[in-house]
Amino acid sequence: MKKAIKLVSALLAVLLLAGCAAKNETIPTTAATKPAVETTTETTQAPTETPEPTEQATEPAASVRILPDGEYIVDFDTDSGMFRANEACNGKGKLTVENGVQTLHVSLQSKKIVNLFPGTAAEAQEPGAVWLEPTVDTVTYSDGLSEEAFGFDIPVASVGGEFDLAIIGTKGVWYDHKVSVLNPIPQAGSYLCAVELSGGSGRASVSSPAVLVSDGETLKATIQWSSPHYTYMIVDGVQYDPIQEEGNSTFQIPVNLDQDISVSACTEAMSTPHLVEYTLHFDSATLAPSGEK
């Protein structure tokens, strides 16, 4: 009997242990540490913006400059030492303006350039292209020697601006070149021309239009200041003294048209004399005979 009781007790103990073990498997663990959080590196993409249409940078069109009717000596500037005005002409040509149409006559170095075309070499070879025909000019050098060279009458749409001018020589090949017509000087006489002054303190001014005198090769302008206190001017390192005896300071100085001309003027309006930097600009489009001889 005692053996049976012991056997039952043993069986009960086994069953209790098994039950506890099973119960422990189903209890969730309460760990002291929090569950690991998965860290993800988020790639932040910049919001896609529709690119604004890009505007092509375009250079402002050069203003067309047509001189008043008349005749002018001008500089003929090219991009090549092989294509230029004849040495006897000192790099210059003669510009004639009639009813607003500008035509440059220039004598070249020899007879080796046989035609010109106002445009590119490719355009010169297109059907219907009209080539400029040469004239036979006689040029005289400083030593008295004369010879013949080809000259051309070239249409000029705008003075001061660069334009295409193609050439063809005796070998029959067209070449592209860029040329410009600069520094117009009217025939000998007296003219009026608008002048703009900049620089200094902005308080001084000069009379405009100014009187210009041409000898056919150079130009001189009469500059009258709004003050009697200017004692001299300096242009290209040369000092010019006043030409008036009383009244506002007045000077006669050499000038070029359509260029910024740097000048200095000494004023005694302050406690001590001061040399002030200015810029003068003469607009050739406003040139007109003054009526004076």
PDB file of C-alpha atoms in Angstrom:
ATOM      1  CA  MET A   1       0.000   0.000   0.000  1.00  0.00           C
ATOM      2  CA  LYS A   2       2.820   2.331   0.922  1.00  0.00           C
ATOM      3  CA  LYS A   3       4.473   1.608  -2.434  1.00  0.00           C
ATOM      4  CA  ALA A   4       1.303   2.590  -4.290  1.00  0.00           C
ATOM      5  CA  ILE A   5       1.085   5.893  -2.417  1.00  0.00           C
ATOM      6  CA  LYS A   6       4.729   6.687  -3.221  1.00  0.00           C
ATOM      7  CA  LEU A   7       4.134   5.881  -6.896  1.00  0.00           C
ATOM      8  CA  VAL A   8       1.113   8.206  -7.070  1.00  0.00           C
ATOM      9  CA  SER A   9       3.065  10.972  -5.345  1.00  0.00           C
ATOM     10  CA  ALA A  10       5.911  10.601  -7.818  1.00  0.00           C
ATOM     11  CA  LEU A  11       3.542  10.766 -10.750  1.00  0.00           C
ATOM     12  CA  LEU A  12       1.920  13.934  -9.399  1.00  0.00           C
ATOM     13  CA  ALA A  13       5.328  15.605  -8.973  1.00  0.00           C
ATOM     14  CA  VAL A  14       6.253  14.780 -12.557  1.00  0.00           C
ATOM     15  CA  LEU A  15       2.984  16.199 -13.813  1.00  0.00           C
ATOM     16  CA  LEU A  16       3.442  19.424 -11.810  1.00  0.00           C
ATOM     17  CA  LEU A  17       6.980  19.950 -13.191  1.00  0.00           C
ATOM     18  CA  ALA A  18       5.805  19.360 -16.730  1.00  0.00           C
ATOM     19  CA  GLY A  19       3.002  21.867 -16.254  1.00  0.00           C
ATOM     20  CA  CYS A  20       5.357  24.505 -14.917  1.00  0.00           C
ATOM     21  CA  ALA A  21       7.727  23.966 -17.813  1.00  0.00           C
ATOM     22  CA  ALA A  22       4.934  24.334 -20.326  1.00  0.00           C
ATOM     23  CA  LYS A  23       3.665  27.431 -18.517  1.00  0.00           C
ATOM     24  CA  ASN A  24       7.144  29.066 -18.637  1.00  0.00           C
ATOM     25  CA  GLU A  25       7.356  28.626 -22.430  1.00  0.00           C
ATOM     26  CA  THR A  26       4.198  30.664 -23.041  1.00  0.00           C
ATOM     27  CA  ILE A  27       5.087  33.650 -20.821  1.00  0.00           C
ATOM     28  CA  PRO A  28       6.474  36.594 -22.854  1.00  0.00           C
ATOM     29  CA  THR A  29       9.877  37.800 -21.780  1.00  0.00           C
ATOM     30  CA  THR A  30      10.028  41.281 -20.252  1.00  0.00           C
ATOM     31  CA  ALA A  31      13.546  42.322 -21.247  1.00  0.00           C
ATOM     32  CA  ALA A  32      14.995  45.440 -19.640  1.00  0.00           C
ATOM     33  CA  THR A  33      16.075  46.815 -23.026  1.00  0.00           C
ATOM     34  CA  LYS A  34      13.586  48.135 -25.542  1.00  0.00           C
ATOM     35  CA  PRO A  35      13.236  46.254 -28.788  1.00  0.00           C
ATOM     36  CA  ALA A  36      15.838  47.341 -31.319  1.00  0.00           C
ATOM     37  CA  VAL A  37      14.476  49.965 -33.702  1.00  0.00           C
ATOM     38  CA  GLU A  38      15.559  49.562 -37.313  1.00  0.00           C
ATOM     39  CA  THR A  39      17.261  52.725 -38.389  1.00  0.00           C
ATOM     40  CA  THR A  40      16.933  53.460 -42.062  1.00  0.00           C
ATOM     41  CA  THR A  41      18.882  56.157 -43.785  1.00  0.00           C
ATOM     42  CA  GLU A  42      16.262  58.006 -45.754  1.00  0.00           C
ATOM     43  CA  THR A  43      17.461  59.437 -48.977  1.00  0.00           C
ATOM     44  CA  THR A  44      15.880  62.837 -49.157  1.00  0.00           C
ATOM     45  CA  GLN A  45      15.353  63.671 -52.758  1.00  0.00           C
ATOM     46  CA  ALA A  46      15.109  67.315 -53.636  1.00  0.00           C
ATOM     47  CA  PRO A  47      11.765  68.112 -55.123  1.00  0.00           C
ATOM     48  CA  THR A  48      11.932  67.965 -58.829  1.00  0.00           C
ATOM     49  CA  GLU A  49      11.613  71.440 -60.239  1.00  0.00           C
ATOM     50  CA  THR A  50      10.715  72.072 -63.786  1.00  0.00           C
ATOM     51  CA  PRO A  51      13.708  73.970 -65.113  1.00  0.00           C
ATOM     52  CA  GLU A  52      12.830  77.400 -66.323  1.00  0.00           C
ATOM     53  CA  PRO A  53      13.489  77.881 -70.019  1.00  0.00           C
ATOM     54  CA  THR A  54      16.954  79.340 -70.346  1.00  0.00           C
ATOM     55  CA  GLU A  55      17.150  82.504 -72.336  1.00  0.00           C
ATOM     56  CA  GLN A  56      20.048  82.593 -74.711  1.00  0.00           C
ATOM     57  CA  ALA A  57      22.302  85.486 -73.950  1.00  0.00           C
ATOM     58  CA  THR A  58      22.147  87.687 -76.951  1.00  0.00           C
ATOM     59  CA  GLU A  59      24.343  90.697 -77.463  1.00  0.00           C
ATOM     60  CA  PRO A  60      22.401  93.895 -77.913  1.00  0.00           C
ATOM     61  CA  ALA A  61      22.254  94.845 -81.531  1.00  0.00           C
ATOM     62  CA  ALA A  62      24.638  97.643 -82.320  1.00  0.00           C
ATOM     63  CA  SER A  63      22.786 100.834 -83.178  1.00  0.00           C
ATOM     64  CA  VAL A  64      22.997 101.775 -86.822  1.00  0.00           C
ATOM     65  CA  ARG A  65      25.077 104.911 -87.172  1.00  0.00           C
ATOM     66  CA  ILE A  66      24.571 106.963 -90.307  1.00  0.00           C
ATOM     67  CA  LEU A  67      26.400 110.261 -90.593  1.00  0.00           C
ATOM     68  CA  PRO A  68      24.897 113.485 -91.925  1.00  0.00           C
ATOM     69  CA  ASP A  69      25.297 113.916 -95.683  1.00  0.00           C
ATOM     70  CA  GLY A  70      28.791 114.980 -96.691  1.00  0.00           C
ATOM     71  CA  GLU A  71      32.308 113.670 -97.201  1.00  0.00           C
ATOM     72  CA  TYR A  72      34.568 112.311 -94.464  1.00  0.00           C
ATOM     73  CA  ILE A  73      38.066 110.943 -94.084  1.00  0.00           C
ATOM     74  CA  VAL A  74      37.811 107.724 -92.054  1.00  0.00           C
ATOM     75  CA  ASP A  75      40.015 104.949 -90.711  1.00  0.00           C
ATOM     76  CA  PHE A  76      39.604 101.632 -92.560  1.00  0.00           C
ATOM     77  CA  ASP A  77      40.280  99.004 -89.910  1.00  0.00           C
ATOM     78  CA  THR A  78      40.655  95.305 -90.852  1.00  0.00           C
ATOM     79  CA  ASP A  79      41.574  92.036 -89.153  1.00  0.00           C
ATOM     80  CA  SER A  80      44.546  91.380 -91.453  1.00  0.00           C
ATOM     81  CA  GLY A  81      47.785  93.112 -92.315  1.00  0.00           C
ATOM     82  CA  MET A  82      47.531  91.608 -95.809  1.00  0.00           C
ATOM     83  CA  PHE A  83      44.168  93.267 -96.448  1.00  0.00           C
ATOM     84  CA  ARG A  84      44.308  96.972 -95.689  1.00  0.00           C
ATOM     85  CA  ALA A  85      44.378 100.434 -97.160  1.00  0.00           C
ATOM     86  CA  ASN A  86      47.367 101.408 -99.265  1.00  0.00           C
ATOM     87  CA  GLU A  87      50.409 102.681 -97.383  1.00  0.00           C
ATOM     88  CA  ALA A  88      50.129 105.988 -99.244  1.00  0.00           C
ATOM     89  CA  CYS A  89      46.672 106.476 -97.673  1.00  0.00           C
ATOM     90  CA  ASN A  90      47.836 106.026 -94.045  1.00  0.00           C
ATOM     91  CA  GLY A  91      45.117 103.442 -93.388  1.00  0.00           C
ATOM     92  CA  LYS A  92      42.351 105.808 -94.420  1.00  0.00           C
ATOM     93  CA  GLY A  93      39.567 105.964 -96.977  1.00  0.00           C
ATOM     94  CA  LYS A  94      36.951 108.471 -98.111  1.00  0.00           C
ATOM     95  CA  LEU A  95      33.367 108.055 -96.910  1.00  0.00           C
ATOM     96  CA  THR A  96      30.623 109.740 -98.931  1.00  0.00           C
ATOM     97  CA  VAL A  97      27.142 110.056 -97.419  1.00  0.00           C
ATOM     98  CA  GLU A  98      24.348 111.020 -99.783  1.00  0.00           C
ATOM     99  CA  ASN A  99      20.663 110.849 -98.826  1.00  0.00           C
ATOM    100  CA  GLY A 100      21.635 108.612 -95.923  1.00  0.00           C
ATOM    101  CA  VAL A 101      23.528 106.115 -98.119  1.00  0.00           C
ATOM    102  CA  GLN A 102      27.123 105.625 -96.950  1.00  0.00           C
ATOM    103  CA  THR A 103      29.825 104.501 -99.400  1.00  0.00           C
ATOM    104  CA  LEU A 104      33.493 104.073 -98.585  1.00  0.00           C
ATOM    105  CA  HIS A 105      36.161 104.321-101.281  1.00  0.00           C
ATOM    106  CA  VAL A 106      39.453 102.750-100.281  1.00  0.00           C
ATOM    107  CA  SER A 107      42.605 102.119-102.325  1.00  0.00           C
ATOM    108  CA  LEU A 108      44.217  98.762-101.509  1.00  0.00           C
ATOM    109  CA  GLN A 109      47.889  97.810-101.539  1.00  0.00           C
ATOM    110  CA  SER A 110      48.078  96.368-105.050  1.00  0.00           C
ATOM    111  CA  LYS A 111      46.044  94.660-107.773  1.00  0.00           C
ATOM    112  CA  LYS A 112      46.175  91.229-106.118  1.00  0.00           C
ATOM    113  CA  ILE A 113      42.669  91.460-104.611  1.00  0.00           C
ATOM    114  CA  VAL A 114      40.345  91.384-107.606  1.00  0.00           C
ATOM    115  CA  ASN A 115      36.849  91.435-106.019  1.00  0.00           C
ATOM    116  CA  LEU A 116      35.140  92.142-102.718  1.00  0.00           C
ATOM    117  CA  PHE A 117      31.776  91.035-101.383  1.00  0.00           C
ATOM    118  CA  PRO A 118      29.835  92.730 -98.537  1.00  0.00           C
ATOM    119  CA  GLY A 119      29.149  89.524 -96.611  1.00  0.00           C
ATOM    120  CA  THR A 120      30.812  86.176 -95.964  1.00  0.00           C
ATOM    121  CA  ALA A 121      32.883  84.042 -98.350  1.00  0.00           C
ATOM    122  CA  ALA A 122      30.094  81.444 -98.418  1.00  0.00           C
ATOM    123  CA  GLU A 123      27.506  84.088 -99.351  1.00  0.00           C
ATOM    124  CA  ALA A 124      29.783  85.409-102.088  1.00  0.00           C
ATOM    125  CA  GLN A 125      29.612  82.022-103.818  1.00  0.00           C
ATOM    126  CA  GLU A 126      25.834  81.712-103.742  1.00  0.00           C
ATOM    127  CA  PRO A 127      23.927  82.052-107.024  1.00  0.00           C
ATOM    128  CA  GLY A 128      23.074  85.670-107.783  1.00  0.00           C
ATOM    129  CA  ALA A 129      25.727  87.168-105.465  1.00  0.00           C
ATOM    130  CA  VAL A 130      26.920  90.530-106.788  1.00  0.00           C
ATOM    131  CA  TRP A 131      30.646  91.130-106.347  1.00  0.00           C
ATOM    132  CA  LEU A 132      32.215  94.577-105.998  1.00  0.00           C
ATOM    133  CA  GLU A 133      34.326  95.425-109.021  1.00  0.00           C
ATOM    134  CA  PRO A 134      37.627  97.315-108.643  1.00  0.00           C
ATOM    135  CA  THR A 135      38.581 100.762-109.838  1.00  0.00           C
ATOM    136  CA  VAL A 136      42.137 101.543-110.945  1.00  0.00           C
ATOM    137  CA  ASP A 137      43.562 104.147-108.535  1.00  0.00           C
ATOM    138  CA  THR A 138      46.859 105.989-108.735  1.00  0.00           C
ATOM    139  CA  VAL A 139      48.524 106.319-105.345  1.00  0.00           C
ATOM    140  CA  THR A 140      51.508 108.544-104.551  1.00  0.00           C
ATOM    141  CA  TYR A 141      53.930 107.719-101.746  1.00  0.00           C
ATOM    142  CA  SER A 142      55.797 110.165 -99.509  1.00  0.00           C
ATOM    143  CA  ASP A 143      58.944 109.824-101.657  1.00  0.00           C
ATOM    144  CA  GLY A 144      57.019 110.996-104.726  1.00  0.00           C
ATOM    145  CA  LEU A 145      56.760 107.566-106.372  1.00  0.00           C
ATOM    146  CA  SER A 146      53.362 106.796-107.910  1.00  0.00           C
ATOM    147  CA  GLU A 147      51.822 103.496-108.953  1.00  0.00           C
ATOM    148  CA  GLU A 148      48.472 101.928-109.732  1.00  0.00           C
ATOM    149  CA  ALA A 149      46.435  99.886-107.256  1.00  0.00           C
ATOM    150  CA  PHE A 150      42.908  98.535-107.125  1.00  0.00           C
ATOM    151  CA  GLY A 151      40.324 100.521-105.193  1.00  0.00           C
ATOM    152  CA  PHE A 152      36.757  99.617-104.202  1.00  0.00           C
ATOM    153  CA  ASP A 153      33.498 101.390-103.373  1.00  0.00           C
ATOM    154  CA  ILE A 154      32.161  99.587-100.306  1.00  0.00           C
ATOM    155  CA  PRO A 155      28.643 100.053 -98.874  1.00  0.00           C
ATOM    156  CA  VAL A 156      28.770 100.884 -95.154  1.00  0.00           C
ATOM    157  CA  ALA A 157      25.592 100.181 -93.191  1.00  0.00           C
ATOM    158  CA  SER A 158      26.885 101.680 -89.941  1.00  0.00           C
ATOM    159  CA  VAL A 159      29.947 103.725 -89.013  1.00  0.00           C
ATOM    160  CA  GLY A 160      31.827 102.347 -86.019  1.00  0.00           C
ATOM    161  CA  GLY A 161      30.399  98.817 -86.220  1.00  0.00           C
ATOM    162  CA  GLU A 162      32.252  95.755 -87.454  1.00  0.00           C
ATOM    163  CA  PHE A 163      30.925  94.020 -90.572  1.00  0.00           C
ATOM    164  CA  ASP A 164      31.776  91.106 -92.900  1.00  0.00           C
ATOM    165  CA  LEU A 165      33.729  91.780 -96.081  1.00  0.00           C
ATOM    166  CA  ALA A 166      34.938  88.816 -98.139  1.00  0.00           C
ATOM    167  CA  ILE A 167      37.805  89.047-100.621  1.00  0.00           C
ATOM    168  CA  ILE A 168      39.002  86.998-103.579  1.00  0.00           C
ATOM    169  CA  GLY A 169      42.476  87.239-105.042  1.00  0.00           C
ATOM    170  CA  THR A 170      44.171  86.217-108.253  1.00  0.00           C
ATOM    171  CA  LYS A 171      44.211  82.561-107.077  1.00  0.00           C
ATOM    172  CA  GLY A 172      40.399  82.438-107.109  1.00  0.00           C
ATOM    173  CA  VAL A 173      39.878  81.633-103.411  1.00  0.00           C
ATOM    174  CA  TRP A 174      37.420  83.542-101.217  1.00  0.00           C
ATOM    175  CA  TYR A 175      38.444  84.590 -97.698  1.00  0.00           C
ATOM    176  CA  ASP A 176      36.402  85.945 -94.788  1.00  0.00           C
ATOM    177  CA  HIS A 177      37.376  89.220 -93.110  1.00  0.00           C
ATOM    178  CA  LYS A 178      35.967  91.632 -90.539  1.00  0.00           C
ATOM    179  CA  VAL A 179      36.320  95.368 -91.153  1.00  0.00           C
ATOM    180  CA  SER A 180      35.099  98.610 -89.616  1.00  0.00           C
ATOM    181  CA  VAL A 181      34.956 102.286 -90.504  1.00  0.00           C
ATOM    182  CA  LEU A 182      36.069 104.544 -87.653  1.00  0.00           C
ATOM    183  CA  ASN A 183      36.962 108.088 -86.631  1.00  0.00           C
ATOM    184  CA  PRO A 184      35.117 110.154 -89.247  1.00  0.00           C
ATOM    185  CA  ILE A 185      36.575 113.598 -89.968  1.00  0.00           C
ATOM    186  CA  PRO A 186      34.412 115.921 -92.076  1.00  0.00           C
ATOM    187  CA  GLN A 187      35.680 118.193 -94.811  1.00  0.00           C
ATOM    188  CA  ALA A 188      37.505 121.348 -93.798  1.00  0.00           C
ATOM    189  CA  GLY A 189      35.095 123.754 -92.151  1.00  0.00           C
ATOM    190  CA  SER A 190      33.285 124.662 -88.935  1.00  0.00           C
ATOM    191  CA  TYR A 191      30.657 122.386 -87.380  1.00  0.00           C
ATOM    192  CA  LEU A 192      28.409 122.001 -84.358  1.00  0.00           C
ATOM    193  CA  CYS A 193      28.307 118.692 -82.503  1.00  0.00           C
ATOM    194  CA  ALA A 194      26.608 117.464 -79.330  1.00  0.00           C
ATOM    195  CA  VAL A 195      29.084 116.699 -76.532  1.00  0.00           C
ATOM    196  CA  GLU A 196      28.458 114.748 -73.332  1.00  0.00           C
ATOM    197  CA  LEU A 197      30.570 115.254 -70.183  1.00  0.00           C
ATOM    198  CA  SER A 198      30.932 112.636 -67.443  1.00  0.00           C
ATOM    199  CA  GLY A 199      33.163 112.263 -64.392  1.00  0.00           C
ATOM    200  CA  GLY A 200      34.165 114.686 -61.660  1.00  0.00           C
ATOM    201  CA  SER A 201      31.646 115.575 -58.980  1.00  0.00           C
ATOM    202  CA  GLY A 202      28.807 115.988 -61.465  1.00  0.00           C
ATOM    203  CA  ARG A 203      28.414 119.694 -60.694  1.00  0.00           C
ATOM    204  CA  ALA A 204      30.392 120.978 -63.707  1.00  0.00           C
ATOM    205  CA  SER A 205      29.115 120.980 -67.272  1.00  0.00           C
ATOM    206  CA  VAL A 206      30.243 122.066 -70.735  1.00  0.00           C
ATOM    207  CA  SER A 207      28.310 123.884 -73.443  1.00  0.00           C
ATOM    208  CA  SER A 208      26.616 121.605 -75.984  1.00  0.00           C
ATOM    209  CA  PRO A 209      26.626 121.600 -78.938  1.00  0.00           C
ATOM    210  CA  ALA A 210      30.305 122.478 -79.138  1.00  0.00           C
ATOM    211  CA  VAL A 211      31.985 124.164 -82.078  1.00  0.00           C
ATOM    212  CA  LEU A 212      34.305 121.836 -84.032  1.00  0.00           C
ATOM    213  CA  VAL A 213      36.851 122.968 -86.607  1.00  0.00           C
ATOM    214  CA  SER A 214      38.165 120.539 -89.225  1.00  0.00           C
ATOM    215  CA  ASP A 215      41.168 120.999 -91.491  1.00  0.00           C
ATOM    216  CA  GLY A 216      40.194 117.846 -93.402  1.00  0.00           C
ATOM    217  CA  GLU A 217      42.591 115.662 -91.401  1.00  0.00           C
ATOM    218  CA  THR A 218      42.107 116.573 -87.739  1.00  0.00           C
ATOM    219  CA  LEU A 219      39.352 117.952 -85.517  1.00  0.00           C
ATOM    220  CA  LYS A 220      39.538 120.526 -82.742  1.00  0.00           C
ATOM    221  CA  ALA A 221      36.686 121.332 -80.363  1.00  0.00           C
ATOM    222  CA  THR A 222      36.010 124.486 -78.387  1.00  0.00           C
ATOM    223  CA  ILE A 223      35.133 123.429 -74.836  1.00  0.00           C
ATOM    224  CA  GLN A 224      33.402 126.060 -72.666  1.00  0.00           C
ATOM    225  CA  TRP A 225      32.984 125.138 -69.001  1.00  0.00           C
ATOM    226  CA  SER A 226      30.187 126.265 -66.680  1.00  0.00           C
ATOM    227  CA  SER A 227      32.822 127.797 -64.379  1.00  0.00           C
ATOM    228  CA  PRO A 228      35.585 130.442 -64.740  1.00  0.00           C
ATOM    229  CA  HIS A 229      37.867 128.514 -62.361  1.00  0.00           C
ATOM    230  CA  TYR A 230      39.506 126.032 -64.747  1.00  0.00           C
ATOM    231  CA  THR A 231      43.116 127.067 -65.391  1.00  0.00           C
ATOM    232  CA  TYR A 232      44.265 124.392 -67.855  1.00  0.00           C
ATOM    233  CA  MET A 233      43.299 121.062 -69.466  1.00  0.00           C
ATOM    234  CA  ILE A 234      45.420 118.007 -70.274  1.00  0.00           C
ATOM    235  CA  VAL A 235      44.644 115.753 -73.273  1.00  0.00           C
ATOM    236  CA  ASP A 236      46.968 112.853 -74.196  1.00  0.00           C
ATOM    237  CA  GLY A 237      49.649 114.295 -71.938  1.00  0.00           C
ATOM    238  CA  VAL A 238      49.570 117.739 -73.575  1.00  0.00           C
ATOM    239  CA  GLN A 239      48.548 120.826 -71.592  1.00  0.00           C
ATOM    240  CA  TYR A 240      46.112 123.328 -73.131  1.00  0.00           C
ATOM    241  CA  ASP A 241      45.590 126.814 -71.688  1.00  0.00           C
ATOM    242  CA  PRO A 242      42.377 128.881 -71.816  1.00  0.00           C
ATOM    243  CA  ILE A 243      41.678 130.835 -75.005  1.00  0.00           C
ATOM    244  CA  GLN A 244      39.339 133.380 -73.356  1.00  0.00           C
ATOM    245  CA  GLU A 245      40.355 136.442 -71.308  1.00  0.00           C
ATOM    246  CA  GLU A 246      37.260 136.683 -69.111  1.00  0.00           C
ATOM    247  CA  GLY A 247      34.123 134.695 -68.409  1.00  0.00           C
ATOM    248  CA  ASN A 248      33.813 130.928 -68.178  1.00  0.00           C
ATOM    249  CA  SER A 249      36.952 128.895 -68.896  1.00  0.00           C
ATOM    250  CA  THR A 250      37.211 127.985 -72.583  1.00  0.00           C
ATOM    251  CA  PHE A 251      39.719 125.704 -74.317  1.00  0.00           C
ATOM    252  CA  GLN A 252      40.405 124.362 -77.794  1.00  0.00           C
ATOM    253  CA  ILE A 253      41.485 120.720 -77.774  1.00  0.00           C
ATOM    254  CA  PRO A 254      41.899 117.897 -80.342  1.00  0.00           C
ATOM    255  CA  VAL A 255      39.036 115.373 -80.395  1.00  0.00           C
ATOM    256  CA  ASN A 256      37.706 112.301 -82.184  1.00  0.00           C
ATOM    257  CA  LEU A 257      34.068 111.573 -82.873  1.00  0.00           C
ATOM    258  CA  ASP A 258      32.189 108.634 -81.322  1.00  0.00           C
ATOM    259  CA  GLN A 259      34.934 107.865 -78.813  1.00  0.00           C
ATOM    260  CA  ASP A 260      35.268 108.362 -75.066  1.00  0.00           C
ATOM    261  CA  ILE A 261      38.015 110.961 -74.657  1.00  0.00           C
ATOM    262  CA  SER A 262      39.756 111.082 -71.287  1.00  0.00           C
ATOM    263  CA  VAL A 263      40.755 114.599 -70.218  1.00  0.00           C
ATOM    264  CA  SER A 264      41.919 116.287 -67.030  1.00  0.00           C
ATOM    265  CA  ALA A 265      41.020 119.813 -65.978  1.00  0.00           C
ATOM    266  CA  CYS A 266      42.571 121.839 -63.164  1.00  0.00           C
ATOM    267  CA  THR A 267      40.108 123.834 -61.079  1.00  0.00           C
ATOM    268  CA  GLU A 268      40.799 126.504 -58.459  1.00  0.00           C
ATOM    269  CA  ALA A 269      37.231 126.566 -57.160  1.00  0.00           C
ATOM    270  CA  MET A 270      38.363 124.728 -54.007  1.00  0.00           C
ATOM    271  CA  SER A 271      40.809 125.862 -51.332  1.00  0.00           C
ATOM    272  CA  THR A 272      43.709 124.443 -53.356  1.00  0.00           C
ATOM    273  CA  PRO A 273      43.981 123.647 -57.109  1.00  0.00           C
ATOM    274  CA  HIS A 274      42.669 120.192 -58.018  1.00  0.00           C
ATOM    275  CA  LEU A 275      43.184 118.191 -61.216  1.00  0.00           C
ATOM    276  CA  VAL A 276      39.872 116.467 -61.985  1.00  0.00           C
ATOM    277  CA  GLU A 277      39.354 113.547 -64.404  1.00  0.00           C
ATOM    278  CA  TYR A 278      36.551 113.794 -66.988  1.00  0.00           C
ATOM    279  CA  THR A 279      35.351 112.041 -70.138  1.00  0.00           C
ATOM    280  CA  LEU A 280      34.066 113.798 -73.248  1.00  0.00           C
ATOM    281  CA  HIS A 281      32.034 112.094 -75.978  1.00  0.00           C
ATOM    282  CA  PHE A 282      31.109 113.710 -79.313  1.00  0.00           C
ATOM    283  CA  ASP A 283      28.215 112.138 -81.230  1.00  0.00           C
ATOM    284  CA  SER A 284      28.898 112.174 -84.988  1.00  0.00           C
ATOM    285  CA  ALA A 285      25.202 111.665 -85.758  1.00  0.00           C
ATOM    286  CA  THR A 286      24.561 115.220 -84.469  1.00  0.00           C
ATOM    287  CA  LEU A 287      27.255 116.853 -86.617  1.00  0.00           C
ATOM    288  CA  ALA A 288      26.029 119.860 -88.606  1.00  0.00           C
ATOM    289  CA  PRO A 289      27.691 122.805 -90.373  1.00  0.00           C
ATOM    290  CA  SER A 290      27.910 125.792 -88.012  1.00  0.00           C
ATOM    291  CA  GLY A 291      27.429 128.373 -90.746  1.00  0.00           C
ATOM    292  CA  GLU A 292      30.755 129.944 -89.823  1.00  0.00           C
ATOM    293  CA  LYS A 293      33.687 130.099 -92.250  1.00  0.00           C
TER     294      LYS A 293
END
